[in-house]
mmCIF file of C-alpha atoms in Angstrom:
data_model
loop_
_atom_site.group_PDB
_atom_site.id
_atom_site.type_symbol
_atom_site.label_atom_id
_atom_site.label_comp_id
_atom_site.label_asym_id
_atom_site.label_seq_id
_atom_site.Cartn_x
_atom_site.Cartn_y
_atom_site.Cartn_z
ATOM 1 C CA UNK A 1 15.814 -13.189 -55.738
ATOM 2 C CA UNK A 2 14.741 -9.558 -55.874
ATOM 3 C CA UNK A 3 11.224 -8.637 -56.795
ATOM 4 C CA UNK A 4 10.018 -5.901 -59.117
ATOM 5 C CA UNK A 5 11.636 -2.632 -58.110
ATOM 6 C CA UNK A 6 10.087 0.762 -58.776
ATOM 7 C CA UNK A 7 11.720 4.114 -58.252
ATOM 8 C CA UNK A 8 11.060 6.594 -56.868
ATOM 9 C CA UNK A 9 8.574 5.322 -54.295
ATOM 10 C CA UNK A 10 7.072 8.797 -54.060
ATOM 11 C CA UNK A 11 7.177 11.712 -56.455
ATOM 12 C CA UNK A 12 5.701 15.159 -55.976
ATOM 13 C CA UNK A 13 5.757 17.419 -58.994
ATOM 14 C CA UNK A 14 4.238 20.684 -60.078
ATOM 15 C CA UNK A 15 1.516 20.852 -62.682
ATOM 16 C CA UNK A 16 3.006 21.103 -66.146
ATOM 17 C CA UNK A 17 6.294 19.394 -65.284
ATOM 18 C CA UNK A 18 7.735 16.259 -66.880
ATOM 19 C CA UNK A 19 8.248 13.083 -64.822
ATOM 20 C CA UNK A 20 9.873 9.715 -65.366
ATOM 21 C CA UNK A 21 9.001 6.609 -63.383
ATOM 22 C CA UNK A 22 11.335 3.629 -63.465
ATOM 23 C CA UNK A 23 10.627 -0.093 -63.253
ATOM 24 C CA UNK A 24 13.206 -2.871 -62.798
ATOM 25 C CA UNK A 25 11.452 -6.195 -63.484
ATOM 26 C CA UNK A 26 12.406 -9.542 -62.043
ATOM 27 C CA UNK A 27 15.495 -10.805 -63.861
ATOM 28 C CA UNK A 28 14.599 -12.914 -66.869
ATOM 29 C CA UNK A 29 10.983 -11.799 -67.054
ATOM 30 C CA UNK A 30 10.125 -10.958 -70.643
ATOM 31 C CA UNK A 31 6.684 -9.428 -70.107
ATOM 32 C CA UNK A 32 6.332 -6.066 -68.357
ATOM 33 C CA UNK A 33 3.136 -4.180 -67.575
ATOM 34 C CA UNK A 34 2.306 -0.693 -66.332
ATOM 35 C CA UNK A 35 -0.905 -0.001 -64.427
ATOM 36 C CA UNK A 36 -2.353 3.068 -62.745
ATOM 37 C CA UNK A 37 -4.344 2.858 -59.523
ATOM 38 C CA UNK A 38 -6.442 5.697 -58.180
ATOM 39 C CA UNK A 39 -7.340 5.757 -54.508
ATOM 40 C CA UNK A 40 -9.989 3.198 -53.641
ATOM 41 C CA UNK A 41 -10.033 1.629 -57.089
ATOM 42 C CA UNK A 42 -8.526 -1.353 -58.845
ATOM 43 C CA UNK A 43 -5.435 -1.003 -61.030
ATOM 44 C CA UNK A 44 -6.090 0.018 -64.626
ATOM 45 C CA UNK A 45 -3.942 -1.168 -67.502
ATOM 46 C CA UNK A 46 -1.717 1.334 -69.293
ATOM 47 C CA UNK A 47 0.787 -0.530 -71.473
ATOM 48 C CA UNK A 48 2.344 -3.949 -71.926
ATOM 49 C CA UNK A 49 5.805 -4.869 -73.269
ATOM 50 C CA UNK A 50 6.899 -8.210 -74.590
ATOM 51 C CA UNK A 51 10.655 -7.853 -74.821
ATOM 52 C CA UNK A 52 11.558 -4.421 -76.128
ATOM 53 C CA UNK A 53 8.381 -3.714 -78.037
ATOM 54 C CA UNK A 54 5.074 -2.375 -76.779
ATOM 55 C CA UNK A 55 2.657 -5.224 -77.470
ATOM 56 C CA UNK A 56 -0.368 -3.230 -76.338
ATOM 57 C CA UNK A 57 -0.502 0.473 -75.443
ATOM 58 C CA UNK A 58 -4.261 0.817 -75.633
ATOM 59 C CA UNK A 59 -4.527 1.848 -71.970
ATOM 60 C CA UNK A 60 -2.416 4.992 -72.251
ATOM 61 C CA UNK A 61 -4.905 7.815 -71.583
ATOM 62 C CA UNK A 62 -3.450 10.336 -74.049
ATOM 63 C CA UNK A 63 -0.291 11.332 -75.873
ATOM 64 C CA UNK A 64 1.235 12.895 -72.758
ATOM 65 C CA UNK A 65 1.999 9.360 -71.601
ATOM 66 C CA UNK A 66 4.797 7.311 -73.135
ATOM 67 C CA UNK A 67 6.792 4.280 -72.049
ATOM 68 C CA UNK A 68 9.978 2.629 -73.261
ATOM 69 C CA UNK A 69 11.893 -0.568 -72.616
ATOM 70 C CA UNK A 70 14.946 -0.179 -74.849
ATOM 71 C CA UNK A 71 16.909 -3.270 -73.804
ATOM 72 C CA UNK A 72 14.046 -5.538 -72.836
ATOM 73 C CA UNK A 73 14.620 -5.157 -69.110
ATOM 74 C CA UNK A 74 14.208 -1.805 -67.331
ATOM 75 C CA UNK A 75 11.232 0.282 -68.377
ATOM 76 C CA UNK A 76 10.518 3.976 -67.955
ATOM 77 C CA UNK A 77 7.064 5.539 -67.938
ATOM 78 C CA UNK A 78 7.213 9.156 -69.036
ATOM 79 C CA UNK A 79 4.521 11.740 -68.426
ATOM 80 C CA UNK A 80 4.709 15.156 -70.081
ATOM 81 C CA UNK A 81 2.908 18.311 -68.963
ATOM 82 C CA UNK A 82 1.574 16.639 -65.841
ATOM 83 C CA UNK A 83 -1.935 17.456 -64.665
ATOM 84 C CA UNK A 84 -3.476 17.113 -61.210
ATOM 85 C CA UNK A 85 -5.618 14.284 -62.555
ATOM 86 C CA UNK A 86 -2.454 12.267 -63.172
ATOM 87 C CA UNK A 87 -2.023 11.890 -59.415
ATOM 88 C CA UNK A 88 -2.212 8.166 -58.641
ATOM 89 C CA UNK A 89 -0.180 5.099 -57.751
ATOM 90 C CA UNK A 90 1.695 3.824 -60.793
ATOM 91 C CA UNK A 91 2.324 0.094 -60.631
ATOM 92 C CA UNK A 92 4.672 -2.046 -62.652
ATOM 93 C CA UNK A 93 4.402 -5.826 -62.972
ATOM 94 C CA UNK A 94 6.451 -8.490 -64.731
ATOM 95 C CA UNK A 95 5.851 -12.067 -65.842
ATOM 96 C CA UNK A 96 8.355 -14.745 -66.844
ATOM 97 C CA UNK A 97 6.490 -15.201 -70.131
ATOM 98 C CA UNK A 98 3.100 -14.608 -71.674
ATOM 99 C CA UNK A 99 0.073 -16.022 -69.863
ATOM 100 C CA UNK A 100 1.752 -16.605 -66.531
ATOM 101 C CA UNK A 101 1.410 -14.963 -63.159
ATOM 102 C CA UNK A 102 2.303 -11.289 -62.850
ATOM 103 C CA UNK A 103 4.329 -9.954 -59.936
ATOM 104 C CA UNK A 104 3.840 -6.341 -58.921
ATOM 105 C CA UNK A 105 6.272 -3.809 -57.563
ATOM 106 C CA UNK A 106 5.517 -1.519 -54.632
ATOM 107 C CA UNK A 107 4.482 1.275 -56.942
ATOM 108 C CA UNK A 108 5.332 4.941 -57.345
ATOM 109 C CA UNK A 109 2.949 7.362 -55.677
ATOM 110 C CA UNK A 110 2.755 10.386 -57.995
ATOM 111 C CA UNK A 111 1.269 13.606 -56.676
ATOM 112 C CA UNK A 112 0.825 16.571 -58.997
ATOM 113 C CA UNK A 113 0.334 19.851 -57.150
ATOM 114 C CA UNK B 1 -17.182 -6.335 -72.325
ATOM 115 C CA UNK B 2 -13.904 -6.079 -70.432
ATOM 116 C CA UNK B 3 -15.409 -5.282 -67.060
ATOM 117 C CA UNK B 4 -15.002 -7.414 -63.975
ATOM 118 C CA UNK B 5 -17.544 -6.695 -61.256
ATOM 119 C CA UNK B 6 -16.598 -7.387 -57.648
ATOM 120 C CA UNK B 7 -18.715 -7.521 -54.519
ATOM 121 C CA UNK B 8 -19.009 -6.604 -51.740
ATOM 122 C CA UNK B 9 -17.074 -3.335 -51.606
ATOM 123 C CA UNK B 10 -16.366 -3.889 -47.938
ATOM 124 C CA UNK B 11 -16.630 -6.833 -45.584
ATOM 125 C CA UNK B 12 -16.309 -7.249 -41.836
ATOM 126 C CA UNK B 13 -15.718 -10.748 -40.488
ATOM 127 C CA UNK B 14 -15.015 -12.053 -37.004
ATOM 128 C CA UNK B 15 -11.731 -13.819 -36.375
ATOM 129 C CA UNK B 16 -12.095 -17.478 -37.308
ATOM 130 C CA UNK B 17 -14.952 -16.817 -39.711
ATOM 131 C CA UNK B 18 -15.165 -17.318 -43.464
ATOM 132 C CA UNK B 19 -14.667 -14.346 -45.785
ATOM 133 C CA UNK B 20 -16.335 -14.641 -49.188
ATOM 134 C CA UNK B 21 -15.730 -12.255 -52.084
ATOM 135 C CA UNK B 22 -17.456 -12.608 -55.440
ATOM 136 C CA UNK B 23 -16.611 -11.573 -58.980
ATOM 137 C CA UNK B 24 -18.471 -11.730 -62.278
ATOM 138 C CA UNK B 25 -17.223 -11.189 -65.806
ATOM 139 C CA UNK B 26 -18.635 -10.859 -69.298
ATOM 140 C CA UNK B 27 -15.758 -11.609 -71.646
ATOM 141 C CA UNK B 28 -15.825 -15.344 -72.415
ATOM 142 C CA UNK B 29 -12.283 -15.104 -73.796
ATOM 143 C CA UNK B 30 -10.884 -14.659 -70.284
ATOM 144 C CA UNK B 31 -8.807 -17.706 -69.422
ATOM 145 C CA UNK B 32 -6.901 -16.740 -66.290
ATOM 146 C CA UNK B 33 -8.412 -15.521 -63.022
ATOM 147 C CA UNK B 34 -6.046 -14.416 -60.216
ATOM 148 C CA UNK B 35 -6.777 -12.877 -56.847
ATOM 149 C CA UNK B 36 -4.500 -10.226 -55.374
ATOM 150 C CA UNK B 37 -4.105 -8.948 -51.815
ATOM 151 C CA UNK B 38 -3.058 -5.372 -51.264
ATOM 152 C CA UNK B 39 -2.026 -3.642 -48.046
ATOM 153 C CA UNK B 40 -2.096 0.173 -47.799
ATOM 154 C CA UNK B 41 0.795 1.795 -49.656
ATOM 155 C CA UNK B 42 1.954 -1.505 -51.138
ATOM 156 C CA UNK B 43 1.656 -3.159 -54.510
ATOM 157 C CA UNK B 44 -0.804 -6.027 -55.079
ATOM 158 C CA UNK B 45 0.528 -9.473 -54.156
ATOM 159 C CA UNK B 46 -0.694 -12.584 -55.959
ATOM 160 C CA UNK B 47 -2.642 -14.884 -53.627
ATOM 161 C CA UNK B 48 -4.045 -17.629 -55.786
ATOM 162 C CA UNK B 49 -5.146 -18.069 -59.402
ATOM 163 C CA UNK B 50 -7.331 -20.414 -61.412
ATOM 164 C CA UNK B 51 -7.889 -21.341 -65.050
ATOM 165 C CA UNK B 52 -11.308 -22.334 -66.428
ATOM 166 C CA UNK B 53 -10.499 -26.026 -66.786
ATOM 167 C CA UNK B 54 -11.033 -26.563 -63.042
ATOM 168 C CA UNK B 55 -13.934 -25.578 -60.791
ATOM 169 C CA UNK B 56 -12.017 -25.153 -57.559
ATOM 170 C CA UNK B 57 -8.493 -24.552 -56.350
ATOM 171 C CA UNK B 58 -7.325 -24.529 -52.757
ATOM 172 C CA UNK B 59 -4.091 -23.215 -51.288
ATOM 173 C CA UNK B 60 -3.949 -23.242 -47.511
ATOM 174 C CA UNK B 61 -6.808 -21.161 -46.150
ATOM 175 C CA UNK B 62 -7.606 -19.670 -49.572
ATOM 176 C CA UNK B 63 -9.984 -21.303 -52.058
ATOM 177 C CA UNK B 64 -11.160 -20.118 -55.469
ATOM 178 C CA UNK B 65 -14.475 -21.444 -56.728
ATOM 179 C CA UNK B 66 -15.102 -21.020 -60.454
ATOM 180 C CA UNK B 67 -18.405 -21.305 -62.303
ATOM 181 C CA UNK B 68 -17.756 -21.090 -66.020
ATOM 182 C CA UNK B 69 -21.406 -21.244 -67.118
ATOM 183 C CA UNK B 70 -22.378 -18.416 -64.781
ATOM 184 C CA UNK B 71 -19.176 -16.474 -65.539
ATOM 185 C CA UNK B 72 -18.534 -16.053 -61.852
ATOM 186 C CA UNK B 73 -15.702 -16.829 -59.478
ATOM 187 C CA UNK B 74 -15.206 -16.301 -55.789
ATOM 188 C CA UNK B 75 -12.532 -16.242 -53.111
ATOM 189 C CA UNK B 76 -13.117 -17.954 -49.786
ATOM 190 C CA UNK B 77 -10.803 -17.232 -46.865
ATOM 191 C CA UNK B 78 -11.240 -19.862 -44.175
ATOM 192 C CA UNK B 79 -10.408 -19.209 -40.506
ATOM 193 C CA UNK B 80 -9.984 -15.491 -41.242
ATOM 194 C CA UNK B 81 -7.326 -13.724 -39.172
ATOM 195 C CA UNK B 82 -6.760 -10.048 -38.314
ATOM 196 C CA UNK B 83 -3.628 -10.201 -40.479
ATOM 197 C CA UNK B 84 -5.868 -10.925 -43.472
ATOM 198 C CA UNK B 85 -7.300 -7.410 -43.183
ATOM 199 C CA UNK B 86 -6.469 -5.851 -46.534
ATOM 200 C CA UNK B 87 -8.027 -4.988 -49.885
ATOM 201 C CA UNK B 88 -8.613 -7.919 -52.207
ATOM 202 C CA UNK B 89 -8.862 -7.658 -55.975
ATOM 203 C CA UNK B 90 -10.082 -10.224 -58.448
ATOM 204 C CA UNK B 91 -8.781 -9.972 -61.980
ATOM 205 C CA UNK B 92 -9.064 -11.673 -65.338
ATOM 206 C CA UNK B 93 -7.014 -11.844 -68.505
ATOM 207 C CA UNK B 94 -7.120 -13.394 -71.939
ATOM 208 C CA UNK B 95 -4.184 -15.027 -73.652
ATOM 209 C CA UNK B 96 -1.618 -13.512 -71.350
ATOM 210 C CA UNK B 97 -2.617 -9.971 -72.077
ATOM 211 C CA UNK B 98 -3.243 -7.311 -69.489
ATOM 212 C CA UNK B 99 -5.207 -7.989 -66.331
ATOM 213 C CA UNK B 100 -8.649 -6.434 -65.928
ATOM 214 C CA UNK B 101 -9.255 -5.827 -62.232
ATOM 215 C CA UNK B 102 -12.399 -5.691 -60.177
ATOM 216 C CA UNK B 103 -13.092 -2.691 -57.992
ATOM 217 C CA UNK B 104 -11.727 -4.259 -54.832
ATOM 218 C CA UNK B 105 -13.099 -5.462 -51.491
ATOM 219 C CA UNK B 106 -11.846 -3.973 -48.260
ATOM 220 C CA UNK B 107 -11.787 -6.790 -45.701
ATOM 221 C CA UNK B 108 -11.610 -6.179 -41.989
ATOM 222 C CA UNK B 109 -11.219 -9.148 -39.670
ATOM 223 C CA UNK B 110 -12.156 -8.272 -36.090
ATOM 224 C CA UNK B 111 -10.206 -9.943 -33.284
#
């Protein structure tokens, strides 16, 4: 079956613009995670959904970042008033249920110019 | 408390050799320890994972050794191949919550 799909694969935006990053998890996976990875570093947790609700959003850096998963499947990470420091690889992962292995997508490379 | 420390940052191994990457953690609530392999421009791919009820797990050429008392775990890659050249990340989680990743090890296997 298909893996975790993230779109777009690359996004270049101007400072101050709004962006949306999409994640299609593996079918049937109830847990969905967003991570951010800066160059040369490990992924850092942003937010975790169990079903439709955000179970833990403690990793979101500030209120410019928001994520939704309205029907418990596809999720969208939204970034308002982008800053150059937001430039990174944004990774999405899904798990079939809590406390099981997480499968990552290929990521969205966001560049803010 | 949530940090996972990984070493070395980079590693060069001859083809056929053993690659060893180490990780240490502080949070005793961690109960799941996966290793991920990442190629440039790609997402991390799960290699192998272990839970604290066992001290070792082997899958093919990859082995995790786990020392609960020392709060350390390591990845051994036997018979390393040039195709293994990638960045490796250890990680840990508690109760199915988010993964906390180490800083990564860039492995180069020389032919």
